[in-house]
CSV table of C-alpha atoms and ligand atoms in Angstrom, one decimal:
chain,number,residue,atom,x,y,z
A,22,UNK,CA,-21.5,4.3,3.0
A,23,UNK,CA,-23.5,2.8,5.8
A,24,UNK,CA,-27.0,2.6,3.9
A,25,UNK,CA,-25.5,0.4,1.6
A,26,UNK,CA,-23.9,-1.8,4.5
A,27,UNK,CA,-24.5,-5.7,4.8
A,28,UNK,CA,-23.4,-8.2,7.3
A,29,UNK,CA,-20.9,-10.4,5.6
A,30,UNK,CA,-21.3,-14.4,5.5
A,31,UNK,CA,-18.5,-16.6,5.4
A,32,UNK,CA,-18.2,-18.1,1.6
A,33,UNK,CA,-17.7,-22.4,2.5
A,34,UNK,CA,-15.2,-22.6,-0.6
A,35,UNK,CA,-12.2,-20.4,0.9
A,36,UNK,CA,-10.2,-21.9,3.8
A,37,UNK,CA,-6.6,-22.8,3.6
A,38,UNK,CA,-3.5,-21.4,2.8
A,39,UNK,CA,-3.5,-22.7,-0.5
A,40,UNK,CA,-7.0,-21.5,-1.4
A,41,UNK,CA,-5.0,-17.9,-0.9
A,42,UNK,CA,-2.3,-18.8,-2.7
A,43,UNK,CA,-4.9,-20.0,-5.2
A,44,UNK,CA,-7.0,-16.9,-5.0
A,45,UNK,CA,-3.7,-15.0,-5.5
A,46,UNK,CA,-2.9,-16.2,-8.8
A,47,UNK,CA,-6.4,-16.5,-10.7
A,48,UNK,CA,-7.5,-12.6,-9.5
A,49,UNK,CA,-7.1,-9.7,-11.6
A,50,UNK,CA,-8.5,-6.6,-9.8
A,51,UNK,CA,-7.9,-6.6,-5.5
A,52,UNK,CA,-8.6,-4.8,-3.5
A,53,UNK,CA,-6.0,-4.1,-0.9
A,54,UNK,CA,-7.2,-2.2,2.4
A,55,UNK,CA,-4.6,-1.4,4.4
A,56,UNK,CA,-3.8,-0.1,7.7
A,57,UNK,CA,-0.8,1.1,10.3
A,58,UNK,CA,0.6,-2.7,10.6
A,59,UNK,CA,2.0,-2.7,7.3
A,60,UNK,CA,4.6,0.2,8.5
A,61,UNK,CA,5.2,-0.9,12.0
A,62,UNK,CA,8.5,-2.6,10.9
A,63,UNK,CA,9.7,0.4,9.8
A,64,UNK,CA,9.7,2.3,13.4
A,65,UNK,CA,6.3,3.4,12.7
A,66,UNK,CA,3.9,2.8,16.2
A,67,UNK,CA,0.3,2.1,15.6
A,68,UNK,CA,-2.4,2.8,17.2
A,69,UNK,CA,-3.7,-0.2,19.4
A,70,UNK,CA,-1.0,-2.7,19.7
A,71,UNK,CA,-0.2,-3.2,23.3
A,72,UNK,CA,2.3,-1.6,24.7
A,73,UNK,CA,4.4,-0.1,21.4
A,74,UNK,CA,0.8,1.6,20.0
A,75,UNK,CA,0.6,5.3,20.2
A,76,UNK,CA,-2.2,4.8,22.4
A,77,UNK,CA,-0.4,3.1,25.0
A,78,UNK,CA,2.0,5.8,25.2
A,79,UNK,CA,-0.7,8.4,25.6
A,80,UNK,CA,-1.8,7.9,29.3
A,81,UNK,CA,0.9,10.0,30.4
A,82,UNK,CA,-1.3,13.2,28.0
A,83,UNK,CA,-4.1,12.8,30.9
A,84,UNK,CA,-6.3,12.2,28.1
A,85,UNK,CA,-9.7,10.2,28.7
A,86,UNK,CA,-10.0,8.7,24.9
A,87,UNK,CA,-6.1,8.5,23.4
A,88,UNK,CA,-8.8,9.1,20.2
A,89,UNK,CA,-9.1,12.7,21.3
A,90,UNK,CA,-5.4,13.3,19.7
A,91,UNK,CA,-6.7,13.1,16.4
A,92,UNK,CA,-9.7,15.7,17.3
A,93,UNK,CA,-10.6,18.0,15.3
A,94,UNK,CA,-12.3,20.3,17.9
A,95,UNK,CA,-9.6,19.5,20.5
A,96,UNK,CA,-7.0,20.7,17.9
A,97,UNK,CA,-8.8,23.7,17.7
A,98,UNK,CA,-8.7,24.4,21.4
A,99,UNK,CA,-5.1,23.1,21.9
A,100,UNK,CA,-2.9,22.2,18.6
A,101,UNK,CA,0.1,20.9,20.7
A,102,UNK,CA,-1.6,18.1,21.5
A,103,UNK,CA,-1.4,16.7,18.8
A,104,UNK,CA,2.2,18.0,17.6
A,105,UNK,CA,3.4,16.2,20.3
A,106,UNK,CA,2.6,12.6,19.0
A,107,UNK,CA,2.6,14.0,15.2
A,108,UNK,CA,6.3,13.0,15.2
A,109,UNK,CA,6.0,9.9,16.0
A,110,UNK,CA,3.7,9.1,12.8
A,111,UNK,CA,6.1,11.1,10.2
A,112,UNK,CA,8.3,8.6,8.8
A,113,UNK,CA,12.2,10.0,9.0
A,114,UNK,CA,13.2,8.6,5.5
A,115,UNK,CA,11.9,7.2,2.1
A,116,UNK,CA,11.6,3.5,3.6
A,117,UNK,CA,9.4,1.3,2.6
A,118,UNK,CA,8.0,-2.3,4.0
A,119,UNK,CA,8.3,-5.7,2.3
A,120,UNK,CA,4.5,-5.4,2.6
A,121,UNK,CA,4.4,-2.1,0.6
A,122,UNK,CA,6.9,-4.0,-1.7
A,123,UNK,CA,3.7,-6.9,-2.3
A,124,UNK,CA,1.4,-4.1,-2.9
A,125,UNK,CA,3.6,-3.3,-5.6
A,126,UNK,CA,4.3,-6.5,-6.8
A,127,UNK,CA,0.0,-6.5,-7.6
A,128,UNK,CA,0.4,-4.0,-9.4
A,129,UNK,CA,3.2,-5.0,-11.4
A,130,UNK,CA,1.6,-8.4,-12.2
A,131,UNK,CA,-1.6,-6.0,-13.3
A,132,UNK,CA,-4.0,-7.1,-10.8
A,133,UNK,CA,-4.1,-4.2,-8.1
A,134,UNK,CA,-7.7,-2.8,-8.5
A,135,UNK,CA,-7.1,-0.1,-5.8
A,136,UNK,CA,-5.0,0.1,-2.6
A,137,UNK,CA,-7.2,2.3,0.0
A,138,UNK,CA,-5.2,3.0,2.9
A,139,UNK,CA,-6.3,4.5,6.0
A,140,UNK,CA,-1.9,5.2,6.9
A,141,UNK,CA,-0.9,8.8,6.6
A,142,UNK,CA,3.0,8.3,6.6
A,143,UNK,CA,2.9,8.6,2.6
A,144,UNK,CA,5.1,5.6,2.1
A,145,UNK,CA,3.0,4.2,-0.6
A,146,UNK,CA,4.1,6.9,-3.1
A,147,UNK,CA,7.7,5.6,-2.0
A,148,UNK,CA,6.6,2.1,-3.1
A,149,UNK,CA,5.9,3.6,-6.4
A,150,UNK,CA,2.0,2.1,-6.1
A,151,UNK,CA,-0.2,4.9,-8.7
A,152,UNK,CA,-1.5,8.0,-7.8
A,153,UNK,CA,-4.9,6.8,-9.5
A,154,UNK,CA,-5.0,3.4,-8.0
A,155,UNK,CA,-4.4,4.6,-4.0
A,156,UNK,CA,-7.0,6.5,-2.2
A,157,UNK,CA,-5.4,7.8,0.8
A,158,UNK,CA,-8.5,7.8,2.9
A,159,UNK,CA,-7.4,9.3,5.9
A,160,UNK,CA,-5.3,12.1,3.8
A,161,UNK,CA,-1.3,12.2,4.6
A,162,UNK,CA,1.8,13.9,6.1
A,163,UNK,CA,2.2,15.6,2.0
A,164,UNK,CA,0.4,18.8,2.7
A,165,UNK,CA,-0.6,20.8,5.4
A,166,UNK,CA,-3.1,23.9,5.6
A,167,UNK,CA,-3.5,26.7,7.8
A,168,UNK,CA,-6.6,26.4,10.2
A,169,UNK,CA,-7.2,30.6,9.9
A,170,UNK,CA,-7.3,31.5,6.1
A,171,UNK,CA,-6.4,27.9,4.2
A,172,UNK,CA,-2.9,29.0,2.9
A,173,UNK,CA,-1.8,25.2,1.8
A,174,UNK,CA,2.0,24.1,2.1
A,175,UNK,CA,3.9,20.8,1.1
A,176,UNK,CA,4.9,19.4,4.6
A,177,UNK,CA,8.8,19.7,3.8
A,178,UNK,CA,8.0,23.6,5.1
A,179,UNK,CA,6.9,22.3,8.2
A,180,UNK,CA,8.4,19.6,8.8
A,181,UNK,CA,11.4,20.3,11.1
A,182,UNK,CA,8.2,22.0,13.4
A,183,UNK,CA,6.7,18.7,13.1
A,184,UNK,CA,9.9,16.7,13.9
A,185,UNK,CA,10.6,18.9,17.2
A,186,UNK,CA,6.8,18.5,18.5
A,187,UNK,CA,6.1,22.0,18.0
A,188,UNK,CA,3.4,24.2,17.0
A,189,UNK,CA,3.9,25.3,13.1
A,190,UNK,CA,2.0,28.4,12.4
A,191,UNK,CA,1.1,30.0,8.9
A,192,UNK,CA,4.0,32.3,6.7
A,193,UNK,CA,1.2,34.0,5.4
A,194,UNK,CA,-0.4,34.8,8.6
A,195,UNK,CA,2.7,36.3,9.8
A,196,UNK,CA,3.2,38.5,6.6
A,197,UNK,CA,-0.7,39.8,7.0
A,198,UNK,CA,0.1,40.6,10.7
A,199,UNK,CA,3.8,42.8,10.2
A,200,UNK,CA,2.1,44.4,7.0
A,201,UNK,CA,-0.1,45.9,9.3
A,202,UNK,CA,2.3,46.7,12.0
A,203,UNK,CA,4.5,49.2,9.7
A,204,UNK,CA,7.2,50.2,12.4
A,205,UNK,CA,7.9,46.3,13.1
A,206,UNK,CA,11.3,45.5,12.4
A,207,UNK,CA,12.8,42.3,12.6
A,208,UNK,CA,14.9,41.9,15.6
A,209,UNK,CA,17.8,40.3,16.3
A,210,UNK,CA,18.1,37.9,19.7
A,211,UNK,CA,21.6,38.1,21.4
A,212,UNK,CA,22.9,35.1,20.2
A,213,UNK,CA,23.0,36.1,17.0
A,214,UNK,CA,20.1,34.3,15.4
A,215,UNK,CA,17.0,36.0,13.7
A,216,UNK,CA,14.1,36.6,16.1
A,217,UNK,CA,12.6,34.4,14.0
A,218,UNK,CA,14.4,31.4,14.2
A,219,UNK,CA,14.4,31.7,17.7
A,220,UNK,CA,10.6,31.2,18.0
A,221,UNK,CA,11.8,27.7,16.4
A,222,UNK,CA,13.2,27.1,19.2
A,223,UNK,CA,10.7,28.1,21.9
A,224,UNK,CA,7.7,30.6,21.1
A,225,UNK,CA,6.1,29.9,24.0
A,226,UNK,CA,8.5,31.3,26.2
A,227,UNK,CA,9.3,34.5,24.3
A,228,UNK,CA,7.8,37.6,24.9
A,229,UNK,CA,9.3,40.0,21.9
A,230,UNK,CA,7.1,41.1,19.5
A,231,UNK,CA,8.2,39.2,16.8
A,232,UNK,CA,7.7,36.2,18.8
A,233,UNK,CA,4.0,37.4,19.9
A,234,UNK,CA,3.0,38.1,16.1
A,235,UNK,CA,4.0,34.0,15.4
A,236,UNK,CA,1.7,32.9,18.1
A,237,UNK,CA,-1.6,34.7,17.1
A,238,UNK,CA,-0.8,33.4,13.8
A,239,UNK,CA,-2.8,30.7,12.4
A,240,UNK,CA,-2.3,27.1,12.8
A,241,UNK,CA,-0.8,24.8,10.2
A,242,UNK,CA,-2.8,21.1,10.1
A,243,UNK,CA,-1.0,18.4,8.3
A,244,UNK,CA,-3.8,17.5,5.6
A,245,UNK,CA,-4.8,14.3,7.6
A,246,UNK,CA,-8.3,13.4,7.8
A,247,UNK,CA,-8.9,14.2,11.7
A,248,UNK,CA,-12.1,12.1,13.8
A,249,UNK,CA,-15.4,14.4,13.2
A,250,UNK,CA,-14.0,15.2,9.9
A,251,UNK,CA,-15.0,14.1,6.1
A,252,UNK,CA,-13.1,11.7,4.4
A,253,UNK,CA,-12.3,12.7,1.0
A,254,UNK,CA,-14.9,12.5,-2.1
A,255,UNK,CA,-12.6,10.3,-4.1
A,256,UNK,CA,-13.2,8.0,-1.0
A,257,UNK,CA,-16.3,7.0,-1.7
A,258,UNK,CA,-16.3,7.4,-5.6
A,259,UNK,CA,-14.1,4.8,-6.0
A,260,UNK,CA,-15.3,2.3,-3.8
A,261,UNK,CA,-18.6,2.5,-4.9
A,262,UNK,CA,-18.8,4.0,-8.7
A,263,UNK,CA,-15.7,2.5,-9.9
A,264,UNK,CA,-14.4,-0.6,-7.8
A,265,UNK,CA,-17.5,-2.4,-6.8
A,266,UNK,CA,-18.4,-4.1,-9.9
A,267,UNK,CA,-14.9,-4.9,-10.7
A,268,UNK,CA,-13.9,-6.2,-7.6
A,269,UNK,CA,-12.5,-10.1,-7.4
A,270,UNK,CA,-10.6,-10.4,-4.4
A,271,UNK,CA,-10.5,-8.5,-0.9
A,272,UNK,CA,-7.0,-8.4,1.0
A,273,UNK,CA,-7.1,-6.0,4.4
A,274,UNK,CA,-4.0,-6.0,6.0
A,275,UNK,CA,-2.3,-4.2,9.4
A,276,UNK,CA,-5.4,-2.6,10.6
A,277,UNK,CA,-7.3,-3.6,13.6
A,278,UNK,CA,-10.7,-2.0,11.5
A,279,UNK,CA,-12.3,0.3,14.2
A,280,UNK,CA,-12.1,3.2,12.6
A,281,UNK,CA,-15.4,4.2,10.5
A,282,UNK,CA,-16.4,4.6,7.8
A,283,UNK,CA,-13.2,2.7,6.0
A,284,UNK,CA,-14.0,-0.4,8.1
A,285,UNK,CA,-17.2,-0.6,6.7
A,286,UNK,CA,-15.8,-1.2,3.0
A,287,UNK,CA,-15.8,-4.7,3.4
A,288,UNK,CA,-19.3,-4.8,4.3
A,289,UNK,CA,-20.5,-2.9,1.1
A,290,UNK,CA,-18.7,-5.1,-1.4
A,291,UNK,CA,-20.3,-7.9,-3.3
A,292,UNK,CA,-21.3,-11.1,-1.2
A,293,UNK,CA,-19.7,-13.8,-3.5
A,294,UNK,CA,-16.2,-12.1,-3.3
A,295,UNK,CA,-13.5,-13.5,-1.2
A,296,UNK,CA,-12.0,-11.5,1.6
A,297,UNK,CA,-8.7,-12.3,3.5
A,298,UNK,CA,-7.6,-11.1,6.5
A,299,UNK,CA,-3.3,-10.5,7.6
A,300,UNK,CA,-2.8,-9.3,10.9
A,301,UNK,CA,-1.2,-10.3,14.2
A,302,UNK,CA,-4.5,-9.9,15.6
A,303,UNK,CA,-7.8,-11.8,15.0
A,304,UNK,CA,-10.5,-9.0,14.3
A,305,UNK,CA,-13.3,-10.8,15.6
A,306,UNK,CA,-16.3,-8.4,14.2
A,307,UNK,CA,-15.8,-9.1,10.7
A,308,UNK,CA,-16.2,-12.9,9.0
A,309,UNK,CA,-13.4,-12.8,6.8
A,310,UNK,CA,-13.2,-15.9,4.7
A,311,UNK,CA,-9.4,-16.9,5.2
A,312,UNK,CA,-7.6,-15.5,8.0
A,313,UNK,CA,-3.8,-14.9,7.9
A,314,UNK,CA,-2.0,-14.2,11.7
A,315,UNK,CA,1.3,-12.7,12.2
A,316,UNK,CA,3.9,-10.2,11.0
A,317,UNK,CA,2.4,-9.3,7.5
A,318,UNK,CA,6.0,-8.9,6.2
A,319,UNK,CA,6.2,-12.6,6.9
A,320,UNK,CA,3.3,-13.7,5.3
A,321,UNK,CA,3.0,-11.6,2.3
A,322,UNK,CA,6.4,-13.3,1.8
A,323,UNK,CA,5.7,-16.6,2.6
A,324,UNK,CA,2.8,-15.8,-0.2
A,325,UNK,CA,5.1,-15.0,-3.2
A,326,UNK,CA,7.2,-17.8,-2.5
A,327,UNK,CA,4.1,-20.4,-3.1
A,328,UNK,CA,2.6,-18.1,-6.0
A,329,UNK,CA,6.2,-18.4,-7.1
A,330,UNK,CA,6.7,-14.1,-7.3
A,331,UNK,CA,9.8,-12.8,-6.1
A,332,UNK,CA,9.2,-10.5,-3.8
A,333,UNK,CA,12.7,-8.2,-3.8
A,334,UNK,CA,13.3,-5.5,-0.6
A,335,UNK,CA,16.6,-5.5,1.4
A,336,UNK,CA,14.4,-6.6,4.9
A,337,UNK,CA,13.1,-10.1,2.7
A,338,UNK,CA,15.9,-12.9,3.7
A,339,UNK,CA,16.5,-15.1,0.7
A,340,UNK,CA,16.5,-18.9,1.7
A,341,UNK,CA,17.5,-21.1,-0.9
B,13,CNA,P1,-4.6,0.1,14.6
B,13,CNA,O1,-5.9,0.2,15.2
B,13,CNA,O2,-3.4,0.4,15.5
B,13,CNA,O3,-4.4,-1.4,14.1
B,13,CNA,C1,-3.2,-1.9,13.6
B,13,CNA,C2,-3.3,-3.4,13.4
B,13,CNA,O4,-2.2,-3.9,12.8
B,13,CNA,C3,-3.5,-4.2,14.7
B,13,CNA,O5,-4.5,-5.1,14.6
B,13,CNA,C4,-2.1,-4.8,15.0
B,13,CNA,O6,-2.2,-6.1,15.6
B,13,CNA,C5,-1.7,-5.0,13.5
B,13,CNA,N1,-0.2,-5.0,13.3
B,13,CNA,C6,0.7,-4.2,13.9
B,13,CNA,N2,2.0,-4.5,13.4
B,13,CNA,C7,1.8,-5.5,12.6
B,13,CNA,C8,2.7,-6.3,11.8
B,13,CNA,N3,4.0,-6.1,11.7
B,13,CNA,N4,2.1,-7.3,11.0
B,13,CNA,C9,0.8,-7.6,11.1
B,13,CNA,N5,-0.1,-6.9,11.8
B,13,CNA,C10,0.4,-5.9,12.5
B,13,CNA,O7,-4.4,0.9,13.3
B,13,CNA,P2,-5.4,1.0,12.1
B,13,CNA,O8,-4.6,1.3,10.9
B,13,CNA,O9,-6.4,-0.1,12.1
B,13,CNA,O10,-6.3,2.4,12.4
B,13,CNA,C11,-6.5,3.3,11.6
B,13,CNA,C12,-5.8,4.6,11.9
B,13,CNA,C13,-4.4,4.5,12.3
B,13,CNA,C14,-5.8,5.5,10.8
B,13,CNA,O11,-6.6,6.6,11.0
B,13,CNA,C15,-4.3,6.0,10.6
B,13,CNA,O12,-4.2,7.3,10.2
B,13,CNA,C16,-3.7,5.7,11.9
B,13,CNA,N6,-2.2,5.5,12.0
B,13,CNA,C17,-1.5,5.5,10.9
B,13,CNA,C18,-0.1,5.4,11.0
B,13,CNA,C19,0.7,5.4,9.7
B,13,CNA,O13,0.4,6.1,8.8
B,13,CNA,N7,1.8,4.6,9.7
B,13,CNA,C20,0.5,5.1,12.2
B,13,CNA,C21,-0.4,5.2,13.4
B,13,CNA,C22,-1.7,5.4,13.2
């Protein structure tokens, strides 16, 4: 999307809280960009806050750019890399965040254009926010693929792999590799427990043969869009075939916008529309009209109460 790309000017009109509040209210199709802030109060680390963002926990890796994680040429050289923060990122239950809860409440009230989020965790599903109005730019956790001949499985097959930090390689890789080893015969380890499930436990250390056919096998990647790859079609279609003419509002919330090409959306969207900004942290390369600081569990909150919505989830504290 960069050809189309335009610095954004401030619109004069759009200051206050109440403008938002006002904005709110009178707009019928938002946009709501979102990013890994809106699931931090879940558990979920981010990537760049200080101190509790992934990257701050990466040092310890040795790697130069914490970036390099989400590589897709480093994967390809060295896949536990990255199942070692995967599990981190892969939300443990259903849970959802008052802020996912908003998102829904626009789309209740009939004004959510499109919610494109850049998150991965899946949690908007949970929130019951429409297939056909979420573009999950950076893909998600629901699918994985293998890296050798593209067998695709839903993540629950994986996901105890993922959990423990290991490497998941592909069923069907396995099955092509013993159907052309006829005398292999599955073996059983002296605990008791299939050869297989043993790799589970450690493949690395095993040297059985079972255990050497799993670690040729190819490499299962959780269907997340990784840095030097494309982001998908529907990406793009919808933010420039479908929502730009609608457009009437812009909300971006949680994300710090570094990451290319999503934070360049705001840049490609009509001039005269609004754009507010929720986030602990200023982001001081985009003018955003009305800026919003803090916990954006808070402050979508706060919203609703002046709009007069009620915003229902068990972590919103009713004062009366
Ligand atoms: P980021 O660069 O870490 O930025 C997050 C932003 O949210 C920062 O500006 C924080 O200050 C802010 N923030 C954190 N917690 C809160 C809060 N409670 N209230 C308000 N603001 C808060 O992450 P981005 O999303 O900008 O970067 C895009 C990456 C992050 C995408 O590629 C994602 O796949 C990736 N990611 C996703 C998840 C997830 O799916 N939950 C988790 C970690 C990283």
């Amino acid at each position: 999307i960069c050809r189309e790309l335009q610095k954004r000017v401030k619109l004069p009109q759009y200051n206050t809280i109440d403008d938002a509040v006002s904005l709110l209210n009178k707009s019928k199709n938002i946009i709501v960009l979102t990013g890994a802030g809106i699931s931090t109060s879940l558990g979920i680390p981010d990537f760049r806050s200080k101190g509790t963002g992934l990257y701050s926990q990466l040092e310890n890796l040795g790697l130069s750019d914490p970036q390099e994680v989400f590589d897709i040429s480093l994967f390809r050289e060295d896949p536990s890399i990255f199942y070692s923060v995967a599990k981190d990122i892969l939300p443990s239950s259903t849970k959802f965040s008052p802020t996912h809860a908003f998102i829904r409440l626009l789309q209740d009230k009939g004004k959510l254009l499109t919610n494109f989020t850049q998150n991965i965790d899946n949690l908007e599903g949970h929130a019951g926010i429409l297939p056909e109005k979420l573009i999950q730019c950076h893909g998600s956790f629901a699918t994985a693929t293998c890296i050798e001949c593209k067998y695709k499985v839903d993540c629950q097959k994986i996901y105890y792999d993922l959990k423990a930090g290991k490497v998941a390689r592909c069923d069907q890789c396995i099955r092509k590799i013993r159907e052309v080893k006829p005398g292999f015969k599955r073996k059983r380890s002296s605990n008791g427990s299939t050869g297989a499930r043993k790799k589970r436990q450690s493949y690395e250390d095993s040297t059985d043969d079972e255990d050497e056919d799993i670690a040729v096998a190819g490499v299962m990647k959780p269907d997340i869009t990784f840095f030097g790859e494309d982001l998908p079609k529907r990406f793009h279609d919808r933010l420039i075939d479908h929502d730009r003419d609608k457009v009437d509002l812009v909300l971006v919330i949680g994300t710090s916008l570094k990451v290319a090409p999503v934070s360049e959306v705001v840049g490609v969207l009509p001039r005269d529309v609004p754009q507010m900004y929720i986030s602990r942290e200023p982001c001081s390369h985009v003018d955003f009209d009305i800026d919003m600081l803090g916990d954006c569990d808070t402050i979508v909150t706060e919203l609703c109460r002046r709009v007069g919505w009620e915003l229902q989830h068990e972590m919103v504290r009713e004062d009366k």
